Tab-separated table of C-alpha atoms and ligand atoms in Angstrom:
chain	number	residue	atom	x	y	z
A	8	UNK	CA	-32.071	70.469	203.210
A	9	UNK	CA	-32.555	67.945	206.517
A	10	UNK	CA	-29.092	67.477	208.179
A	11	UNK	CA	-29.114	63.823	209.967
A	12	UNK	CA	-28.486	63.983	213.377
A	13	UNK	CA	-24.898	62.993	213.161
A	14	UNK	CA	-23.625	65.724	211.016
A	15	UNK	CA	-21.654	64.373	208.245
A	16	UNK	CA	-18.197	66.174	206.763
A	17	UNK	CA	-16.377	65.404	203.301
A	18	UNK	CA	-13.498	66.973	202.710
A	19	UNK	CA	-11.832	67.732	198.877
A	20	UNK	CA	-8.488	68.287	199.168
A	21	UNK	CA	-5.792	66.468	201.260
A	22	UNK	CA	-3.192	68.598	201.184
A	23	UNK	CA	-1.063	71.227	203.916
A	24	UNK	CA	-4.466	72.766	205.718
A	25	UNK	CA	-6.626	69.708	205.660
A	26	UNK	CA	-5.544	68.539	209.162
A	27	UNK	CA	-6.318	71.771	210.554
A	28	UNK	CA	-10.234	70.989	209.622
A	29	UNK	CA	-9.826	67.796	210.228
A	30	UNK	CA	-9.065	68.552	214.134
A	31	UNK	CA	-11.791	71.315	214.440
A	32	UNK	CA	-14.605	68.943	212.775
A	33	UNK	CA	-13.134	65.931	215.485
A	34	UNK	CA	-13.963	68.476	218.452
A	35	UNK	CA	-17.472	69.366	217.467
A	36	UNK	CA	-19.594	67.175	219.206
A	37	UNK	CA	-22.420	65.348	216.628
A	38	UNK	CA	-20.132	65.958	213.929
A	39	UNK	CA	-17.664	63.126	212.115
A	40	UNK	CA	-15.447	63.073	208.635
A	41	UNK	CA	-17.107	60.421	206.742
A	42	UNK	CA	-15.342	61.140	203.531
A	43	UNK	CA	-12.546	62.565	201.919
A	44	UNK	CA	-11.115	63.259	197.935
A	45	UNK	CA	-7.843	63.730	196.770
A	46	UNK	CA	-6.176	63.104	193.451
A	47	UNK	CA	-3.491	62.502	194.619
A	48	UNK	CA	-3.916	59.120	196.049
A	49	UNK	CA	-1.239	58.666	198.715
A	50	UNK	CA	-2.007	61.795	200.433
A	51	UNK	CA	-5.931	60.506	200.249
A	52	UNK	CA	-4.993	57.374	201.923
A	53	UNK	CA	-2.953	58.534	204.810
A	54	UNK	CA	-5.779	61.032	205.502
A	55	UNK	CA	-8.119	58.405	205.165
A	56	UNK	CA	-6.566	56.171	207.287
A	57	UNK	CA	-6.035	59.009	210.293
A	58	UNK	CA	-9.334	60.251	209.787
A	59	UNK	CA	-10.856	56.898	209.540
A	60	UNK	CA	-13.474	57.458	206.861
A	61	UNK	CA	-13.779	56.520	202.995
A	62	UNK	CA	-11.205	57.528	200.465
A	63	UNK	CA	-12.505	59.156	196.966
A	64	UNK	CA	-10.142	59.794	193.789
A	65	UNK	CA	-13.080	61.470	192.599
A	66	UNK	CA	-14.784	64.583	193.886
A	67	UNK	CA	-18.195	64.027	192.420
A	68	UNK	CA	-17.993	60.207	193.758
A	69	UNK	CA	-17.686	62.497	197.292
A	70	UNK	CA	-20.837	64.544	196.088
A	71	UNK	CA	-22.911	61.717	195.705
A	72	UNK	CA	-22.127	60.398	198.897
A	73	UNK	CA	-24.140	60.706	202.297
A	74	UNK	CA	-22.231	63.802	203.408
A	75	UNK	CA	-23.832	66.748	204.863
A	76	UNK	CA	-21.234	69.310	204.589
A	77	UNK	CA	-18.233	69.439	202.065
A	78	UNK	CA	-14.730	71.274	203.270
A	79	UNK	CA	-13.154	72.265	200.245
A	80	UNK	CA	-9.628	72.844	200.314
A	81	UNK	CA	-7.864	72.488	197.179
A	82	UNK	CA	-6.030	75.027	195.193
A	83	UNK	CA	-7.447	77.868	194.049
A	84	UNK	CA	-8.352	77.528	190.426
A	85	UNK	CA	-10.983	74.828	192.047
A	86	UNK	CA	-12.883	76.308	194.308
A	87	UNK	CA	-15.445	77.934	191.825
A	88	UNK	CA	-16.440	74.392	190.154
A	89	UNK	CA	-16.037	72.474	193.341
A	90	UNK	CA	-18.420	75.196	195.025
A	91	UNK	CA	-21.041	74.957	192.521
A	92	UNK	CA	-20.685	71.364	191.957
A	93	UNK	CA	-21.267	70.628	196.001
A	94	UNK	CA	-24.172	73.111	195.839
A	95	UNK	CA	-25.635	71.390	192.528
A	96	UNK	CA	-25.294	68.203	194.967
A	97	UNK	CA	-27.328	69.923	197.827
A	98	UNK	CA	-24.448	69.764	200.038
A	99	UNK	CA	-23.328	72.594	202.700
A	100	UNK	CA	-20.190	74.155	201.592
A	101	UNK	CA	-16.944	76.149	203.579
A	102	UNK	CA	-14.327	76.833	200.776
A	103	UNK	CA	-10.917	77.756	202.026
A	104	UNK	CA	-10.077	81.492	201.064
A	105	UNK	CA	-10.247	82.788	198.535
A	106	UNK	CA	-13.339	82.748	197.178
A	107	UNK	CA	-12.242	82.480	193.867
A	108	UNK	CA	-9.769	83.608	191.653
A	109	UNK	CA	-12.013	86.070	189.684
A	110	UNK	CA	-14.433	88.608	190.574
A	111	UNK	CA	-16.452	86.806	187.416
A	112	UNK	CA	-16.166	83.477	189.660
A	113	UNK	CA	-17.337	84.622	192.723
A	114	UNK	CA	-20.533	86.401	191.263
A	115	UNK	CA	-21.561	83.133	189.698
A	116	UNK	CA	-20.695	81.553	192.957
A	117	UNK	CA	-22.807	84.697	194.867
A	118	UNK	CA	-25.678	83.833	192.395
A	119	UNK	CA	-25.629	79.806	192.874
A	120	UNK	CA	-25.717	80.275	196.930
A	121	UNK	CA	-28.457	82.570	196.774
A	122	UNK	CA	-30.541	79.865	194.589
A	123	UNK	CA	-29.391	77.743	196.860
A	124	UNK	CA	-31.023	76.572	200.848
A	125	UNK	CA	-27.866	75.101	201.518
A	126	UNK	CA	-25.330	76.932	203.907
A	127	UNK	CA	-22.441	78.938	202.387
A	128	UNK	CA	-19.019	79.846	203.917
A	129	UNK	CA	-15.773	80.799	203.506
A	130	UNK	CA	-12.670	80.130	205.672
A	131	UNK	CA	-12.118	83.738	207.275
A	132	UNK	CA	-10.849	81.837	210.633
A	133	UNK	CA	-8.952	84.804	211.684
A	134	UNK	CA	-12.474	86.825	212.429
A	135	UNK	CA	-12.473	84.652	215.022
A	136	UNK	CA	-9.508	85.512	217.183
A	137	UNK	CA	-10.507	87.208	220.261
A	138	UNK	CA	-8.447	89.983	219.472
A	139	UNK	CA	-10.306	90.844	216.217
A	140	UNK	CA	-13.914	89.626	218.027
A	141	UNK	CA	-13.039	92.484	220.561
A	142	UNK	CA	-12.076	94.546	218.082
A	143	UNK	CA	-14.998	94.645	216.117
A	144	UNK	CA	-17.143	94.769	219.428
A	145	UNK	CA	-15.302	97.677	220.182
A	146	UNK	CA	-15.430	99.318	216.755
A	147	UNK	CA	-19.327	98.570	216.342
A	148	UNK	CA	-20.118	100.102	219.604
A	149	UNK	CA	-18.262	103.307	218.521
A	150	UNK	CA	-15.794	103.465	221.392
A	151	UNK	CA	-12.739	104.422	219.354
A	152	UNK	CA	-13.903	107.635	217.604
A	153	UNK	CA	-13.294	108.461	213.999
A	154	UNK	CA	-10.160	106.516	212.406
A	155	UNK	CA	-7.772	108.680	210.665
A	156	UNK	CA	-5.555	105.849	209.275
A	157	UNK	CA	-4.701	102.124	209.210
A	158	UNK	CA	-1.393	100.688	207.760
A	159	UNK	CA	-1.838	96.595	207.268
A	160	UNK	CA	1.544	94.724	207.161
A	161	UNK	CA	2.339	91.237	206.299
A	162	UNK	CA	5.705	89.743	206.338
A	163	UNK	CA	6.231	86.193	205.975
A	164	UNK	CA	8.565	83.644	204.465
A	165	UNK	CA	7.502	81.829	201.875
A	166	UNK	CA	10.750	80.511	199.848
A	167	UNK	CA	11.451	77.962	196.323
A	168	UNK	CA	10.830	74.939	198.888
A	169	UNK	CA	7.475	76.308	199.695
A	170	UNK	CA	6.233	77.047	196.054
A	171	UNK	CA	7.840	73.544	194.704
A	172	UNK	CA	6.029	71.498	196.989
A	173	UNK	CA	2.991	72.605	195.497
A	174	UNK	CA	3.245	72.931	191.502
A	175	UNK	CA	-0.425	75.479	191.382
A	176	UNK	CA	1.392	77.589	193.604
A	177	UNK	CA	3.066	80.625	192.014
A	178	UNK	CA	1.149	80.214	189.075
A	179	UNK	CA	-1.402	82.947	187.632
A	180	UNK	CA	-3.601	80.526	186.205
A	181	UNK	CA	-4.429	78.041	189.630
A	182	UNK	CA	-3.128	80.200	192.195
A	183	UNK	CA	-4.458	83.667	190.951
A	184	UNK	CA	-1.912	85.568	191.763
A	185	UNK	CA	0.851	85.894	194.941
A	186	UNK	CA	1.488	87.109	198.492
A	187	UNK	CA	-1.811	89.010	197.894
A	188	UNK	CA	-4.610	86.252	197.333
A	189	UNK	CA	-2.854	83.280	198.935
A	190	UNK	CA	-1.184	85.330	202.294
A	191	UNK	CA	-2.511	88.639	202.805
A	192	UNK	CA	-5.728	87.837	201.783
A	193	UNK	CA	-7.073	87.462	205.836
A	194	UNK	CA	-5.725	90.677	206.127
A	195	UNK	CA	-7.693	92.376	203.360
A	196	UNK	CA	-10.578	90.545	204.308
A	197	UNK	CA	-10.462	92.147	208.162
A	198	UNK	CA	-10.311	95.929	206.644
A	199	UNK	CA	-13.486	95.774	204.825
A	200	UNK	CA	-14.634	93.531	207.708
A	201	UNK	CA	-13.675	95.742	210.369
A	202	UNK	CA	-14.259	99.061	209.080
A	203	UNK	CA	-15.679	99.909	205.541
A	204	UNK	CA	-14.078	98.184	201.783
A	205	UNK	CA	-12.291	101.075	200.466
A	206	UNK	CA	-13.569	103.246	197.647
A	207	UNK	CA	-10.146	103.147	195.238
A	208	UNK	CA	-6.807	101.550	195.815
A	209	UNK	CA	-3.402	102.477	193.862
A	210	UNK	CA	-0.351	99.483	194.282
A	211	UNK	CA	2.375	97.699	192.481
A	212	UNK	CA	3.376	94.433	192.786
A	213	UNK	CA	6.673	92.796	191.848
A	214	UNK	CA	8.613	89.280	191.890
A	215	UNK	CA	11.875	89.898	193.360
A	216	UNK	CA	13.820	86.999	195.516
A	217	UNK	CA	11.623	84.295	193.744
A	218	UNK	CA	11.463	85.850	190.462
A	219	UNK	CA	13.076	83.093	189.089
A	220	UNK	CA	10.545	80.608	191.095
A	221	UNK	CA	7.139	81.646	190.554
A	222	UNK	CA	5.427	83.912	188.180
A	223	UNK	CA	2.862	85.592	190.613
A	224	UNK	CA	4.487	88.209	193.384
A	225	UNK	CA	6.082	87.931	195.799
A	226	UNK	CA	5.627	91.441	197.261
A	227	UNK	CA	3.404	94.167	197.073
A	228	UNK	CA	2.504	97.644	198.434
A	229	UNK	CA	-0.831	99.609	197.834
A	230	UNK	CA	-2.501	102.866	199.214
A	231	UNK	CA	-6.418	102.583	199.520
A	232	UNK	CA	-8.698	105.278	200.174
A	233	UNK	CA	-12.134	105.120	202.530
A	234	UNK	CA	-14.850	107.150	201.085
A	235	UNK	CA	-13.826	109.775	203.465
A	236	UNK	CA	-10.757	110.018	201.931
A	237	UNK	CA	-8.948	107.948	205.491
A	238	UNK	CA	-5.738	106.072	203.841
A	239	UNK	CA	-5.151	102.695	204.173
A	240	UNK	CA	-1.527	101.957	203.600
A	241	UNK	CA	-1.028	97.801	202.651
A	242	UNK	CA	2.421	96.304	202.424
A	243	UNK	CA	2.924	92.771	201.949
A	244	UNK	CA	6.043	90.438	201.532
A	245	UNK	CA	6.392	86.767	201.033
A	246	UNK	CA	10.479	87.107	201.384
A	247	UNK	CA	10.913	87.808	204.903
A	248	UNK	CA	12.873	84.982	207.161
A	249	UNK	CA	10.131	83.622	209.121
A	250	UNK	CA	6.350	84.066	209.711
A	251	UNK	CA	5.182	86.907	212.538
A	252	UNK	CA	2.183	87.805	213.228
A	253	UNK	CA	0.587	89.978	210.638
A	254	UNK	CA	-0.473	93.533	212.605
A	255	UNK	CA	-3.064	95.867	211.357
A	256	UNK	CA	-2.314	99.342	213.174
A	257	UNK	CA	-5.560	101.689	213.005
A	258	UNK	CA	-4.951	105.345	213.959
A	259	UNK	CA	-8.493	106.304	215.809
A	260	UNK	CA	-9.196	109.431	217.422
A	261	UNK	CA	-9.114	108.198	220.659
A	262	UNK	CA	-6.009	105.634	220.823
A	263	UNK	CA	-3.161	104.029	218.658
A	264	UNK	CA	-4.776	100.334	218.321
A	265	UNK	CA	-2.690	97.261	216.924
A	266	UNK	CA	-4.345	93.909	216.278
A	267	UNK	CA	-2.465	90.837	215.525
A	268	UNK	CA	-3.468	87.066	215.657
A	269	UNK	CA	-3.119	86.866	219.245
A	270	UNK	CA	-3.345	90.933	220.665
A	271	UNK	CA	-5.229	93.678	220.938
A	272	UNK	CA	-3.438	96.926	222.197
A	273	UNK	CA	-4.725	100.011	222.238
A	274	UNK	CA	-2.029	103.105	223.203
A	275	UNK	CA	0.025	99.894	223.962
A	276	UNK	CA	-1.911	98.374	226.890
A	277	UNK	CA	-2.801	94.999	226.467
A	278	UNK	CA	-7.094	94.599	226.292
A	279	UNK	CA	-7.052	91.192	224.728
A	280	UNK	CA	-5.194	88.416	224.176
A	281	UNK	CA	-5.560	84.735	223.377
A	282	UNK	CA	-2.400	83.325	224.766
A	283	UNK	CA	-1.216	81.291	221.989
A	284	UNK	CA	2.414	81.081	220.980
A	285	UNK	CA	3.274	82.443	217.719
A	286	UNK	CA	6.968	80.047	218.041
A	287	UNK	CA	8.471	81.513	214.423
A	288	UNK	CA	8.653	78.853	211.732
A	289	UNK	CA	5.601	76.743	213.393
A	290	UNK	CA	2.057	77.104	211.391
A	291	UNK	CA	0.586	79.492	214.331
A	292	UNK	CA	0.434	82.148	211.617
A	293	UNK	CA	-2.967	79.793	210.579
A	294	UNK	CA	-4.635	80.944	213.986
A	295	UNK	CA	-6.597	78.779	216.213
A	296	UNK	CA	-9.845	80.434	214.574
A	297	UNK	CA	-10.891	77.432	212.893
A	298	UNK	CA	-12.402	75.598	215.520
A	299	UNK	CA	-14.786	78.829	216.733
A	300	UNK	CA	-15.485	79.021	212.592
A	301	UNK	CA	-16.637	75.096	212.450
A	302	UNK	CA	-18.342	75.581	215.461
A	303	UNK	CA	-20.415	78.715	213.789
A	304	UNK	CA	-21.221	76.879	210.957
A	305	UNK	CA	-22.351	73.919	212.348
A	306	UNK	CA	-24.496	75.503	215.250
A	307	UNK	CA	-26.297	78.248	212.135
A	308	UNK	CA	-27.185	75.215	210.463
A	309	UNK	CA	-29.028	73.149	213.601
A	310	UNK	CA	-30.293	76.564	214.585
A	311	UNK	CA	-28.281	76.720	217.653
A	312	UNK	CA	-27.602	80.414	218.844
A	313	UNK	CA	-24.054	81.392	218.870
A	314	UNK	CA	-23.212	84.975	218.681
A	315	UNK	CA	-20.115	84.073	216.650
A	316	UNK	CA	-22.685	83.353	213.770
A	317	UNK	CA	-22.643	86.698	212.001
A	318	UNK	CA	-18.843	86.355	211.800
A	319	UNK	CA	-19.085	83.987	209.122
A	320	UNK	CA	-17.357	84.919	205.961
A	321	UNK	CA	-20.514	84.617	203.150
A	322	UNK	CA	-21.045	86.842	199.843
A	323	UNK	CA	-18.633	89.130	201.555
A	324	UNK	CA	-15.632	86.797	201.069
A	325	UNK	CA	-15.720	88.627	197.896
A	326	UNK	CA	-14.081	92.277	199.053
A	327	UNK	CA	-10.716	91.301	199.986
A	328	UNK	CA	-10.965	89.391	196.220
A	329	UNK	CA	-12.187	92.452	194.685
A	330	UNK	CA	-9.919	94.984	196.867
A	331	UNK	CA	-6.821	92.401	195.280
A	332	UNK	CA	-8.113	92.153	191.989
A	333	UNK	CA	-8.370	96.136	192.122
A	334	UNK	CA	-4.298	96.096	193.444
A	335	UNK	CA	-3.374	93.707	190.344
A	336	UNK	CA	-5.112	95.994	187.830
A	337	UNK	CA	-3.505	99.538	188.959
A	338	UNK	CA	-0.328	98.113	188.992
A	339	UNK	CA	-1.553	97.257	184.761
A	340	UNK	CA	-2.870	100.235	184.434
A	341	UNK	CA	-0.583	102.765	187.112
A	342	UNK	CA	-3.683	104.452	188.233
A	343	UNK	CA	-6.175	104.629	190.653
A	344	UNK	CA	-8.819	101.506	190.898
A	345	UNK	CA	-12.394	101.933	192.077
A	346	UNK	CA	-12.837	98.998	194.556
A	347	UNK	CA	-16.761	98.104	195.209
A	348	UNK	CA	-18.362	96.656	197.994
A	349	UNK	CA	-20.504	93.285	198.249
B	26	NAD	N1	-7.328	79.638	205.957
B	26	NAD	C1	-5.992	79.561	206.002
B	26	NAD	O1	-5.349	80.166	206.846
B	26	NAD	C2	-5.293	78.696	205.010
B	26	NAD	C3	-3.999	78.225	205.267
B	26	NAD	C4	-3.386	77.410	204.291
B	26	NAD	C5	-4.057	77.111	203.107
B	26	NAD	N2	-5.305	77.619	202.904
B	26	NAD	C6	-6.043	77.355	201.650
B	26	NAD	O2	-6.337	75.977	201.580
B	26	NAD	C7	-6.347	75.547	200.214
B	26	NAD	C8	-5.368	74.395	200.054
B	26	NAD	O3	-4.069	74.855	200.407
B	26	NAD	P1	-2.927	73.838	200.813
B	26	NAD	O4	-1.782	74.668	201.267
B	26	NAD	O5	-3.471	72.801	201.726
B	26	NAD	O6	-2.580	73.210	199.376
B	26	NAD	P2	-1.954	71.782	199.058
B	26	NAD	O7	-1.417	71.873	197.697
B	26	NAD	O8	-1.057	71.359	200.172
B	26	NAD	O9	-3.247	70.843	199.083
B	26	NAD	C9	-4.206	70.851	198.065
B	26	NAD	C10	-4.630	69.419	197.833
B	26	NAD	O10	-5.675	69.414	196.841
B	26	NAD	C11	-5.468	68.248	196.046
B	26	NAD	N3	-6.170	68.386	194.755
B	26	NAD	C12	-5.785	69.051	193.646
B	26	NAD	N4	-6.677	68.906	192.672
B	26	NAD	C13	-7.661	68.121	193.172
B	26	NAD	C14	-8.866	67.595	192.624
B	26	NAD	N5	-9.250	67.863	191.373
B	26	NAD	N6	-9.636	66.831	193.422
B	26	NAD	C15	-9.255	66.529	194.693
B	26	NAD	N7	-8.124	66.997	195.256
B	26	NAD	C16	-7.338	67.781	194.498
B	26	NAD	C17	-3.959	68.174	195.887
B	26	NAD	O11	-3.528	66.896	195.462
B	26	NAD	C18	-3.499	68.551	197.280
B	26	NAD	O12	-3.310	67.418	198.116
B	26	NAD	C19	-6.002	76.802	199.404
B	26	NAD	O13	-7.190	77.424	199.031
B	26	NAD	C20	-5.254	77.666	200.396
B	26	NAD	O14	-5.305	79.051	200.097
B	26	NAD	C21	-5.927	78.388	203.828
């Protein structure tokens, strides 16, 4: 498909993260929100009226619209249908994360962007922190030696205000689950990313502080296993009392690394960081990777080198989905999942 020279962006979904995309489409130059879709109607309007372009009630009015590329960040239980709808429409498409809320869902959605020439992507913005860029730079050039470990931790705060202001969230059916798909999902999606998907996982999950608020969990712990046998030990928590920086701490051969949103230190000496302030309570804990993932996506589709390019989040959006899917079912079953790899 021809992309017009002024590169035209719909977005579905008017909700918590749309301003986020809205301000990393505004500072790509060529590129302009023409469009946007929201059901619910006050939320399209003010959007509208910031972003100055046309308001939709409807998302497939949106499709058939001029648009080049449609954002789509709505709740979960939407993204399949909205993905395959906007491809149906010969549109470009970045979902928000998750892919999907089944491993069924994103096959079909696999499937439909491979019979598909338009451009596929999914919001992984944290693979584009510096610290995890340098990371993976170091990593792929094989400066760290062999890793005998890496323990993931997420702790944020995510309380009855949070899941009431949005009535999908908490639910099994339009969420797809907790702290795992919704929160620690970037996190998932970096070990796979970074190093290898594991081969099995074990983990339970439970709903303690907001058991009486949401159905889905609130907290969860899981030891995966590399094909090597190296552990990967994943804790996360949705009832902490603020948001720090998630930190992935990988135990190579030749130095103690820890990555967060903003750091990378290896033995503790500080190799790269991107300065931003992680102030507790304020949405920092979203990154500032969405502008450098915008970027990517619009430069691969005019054919403009970027070296962030291969960083996009594609088919592969679908490990941390399976590695969480794998999570839910041991802690069904109480055994050992296989987890497979895109
Ligand atoms: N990448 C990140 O770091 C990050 C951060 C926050 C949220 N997200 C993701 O963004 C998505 C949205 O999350 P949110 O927190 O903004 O949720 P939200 O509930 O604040 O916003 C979702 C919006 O979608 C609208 N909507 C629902 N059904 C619709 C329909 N049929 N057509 C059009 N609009 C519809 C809702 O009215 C709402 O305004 C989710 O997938 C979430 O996981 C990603």
């Amino acid at each position: 498909m021809l992309v017009s020279k002024m590169i035209k962006f719909g977005i579905i979904g008017c909700g918590s993260i749309s301003g986020i995309h809205a301000a990393a489409i505004q500072k790509i130059e060529g590129a302009k929100i023409t469009a946007c879709c929201d059901i619910n109607i006050e939320k399209g309007l003010i959007f509208a009226s910031r972003n100055q372009c046309q308001y939709y009630y409807d998302y497939q009015e949106l499709l058939a619209s001029d648009v080049d590329i449609v954002t789509i960040a709505t709740p979960h239980f939407l993204h399949k249908e909205m993905v395959l709808a906007a491809l149906q429409a010969e549109k470009h498409v970045i979902c928000e994360k998750p892919m999907a809320v089944t491993i069924e869902e994103a096959n079909e959605i696999i499937k439909a962007t491979a019979d598909s020439d338009c451009l596929y992507a999914v919001c992984f913005q944290n693979r584009f922190n510096p610290s995890f860029i340098e990371l993976k730079h170091l990593i792929d050039g094989e400066q760290l030696g062999h890793l005998k470990g890496l323990k993931c931790e997420l702790t944020w705060k995510r309380n009855k205000e949070y899941y009431q202001s949005a009535k999908w969230k908490g639910s099994w059916e339009k969420e797809g689950g907790g702290v795992l798909i919704n929160q620690a999902i970037h996190t998932l999606d970096a070990i796979s990313w970074l190093i290898e998907q594991p081969t099995r996982v074990k983990g339970k999950i439970m709903t303690s502080l907001l058991e009486d608020v949401i159905e889905v969990e609130d907290a969860a712990m899981a030891t995966a296993q590399m094909a090597d046998g190296v552990p990967v030990v994943i804790f996360a928590s949705n009832d902490y009392s603020s948001d720090p920086t998630p930190l992935m701490t990988f135990d190579f051969e030749e130095g103690l690394v820890e990555l967060t949103m903003n750091d990378l230190r290896i033995d503790g000496n500080l190799i790269k960081s991107s300065g931003n302030s992680q102030e507790e309570g304020k949405k920092d804990v979203w990154g500032d990777g969405h502008q450098r993932f915008y970027r990517a996506f619009v430069n691969q589709l005019k054919g403009i080198e970027d070296p962030l390019i291969p960083l996009l989040a594609h088919a592969d959006a679908k490990n941390a989905l399976e590695l969480l899917t794998r999570i839910y079912q041991s802690n069904a079953t109480n055994k050992w999942e296989l987890v497979s790899e895109i």
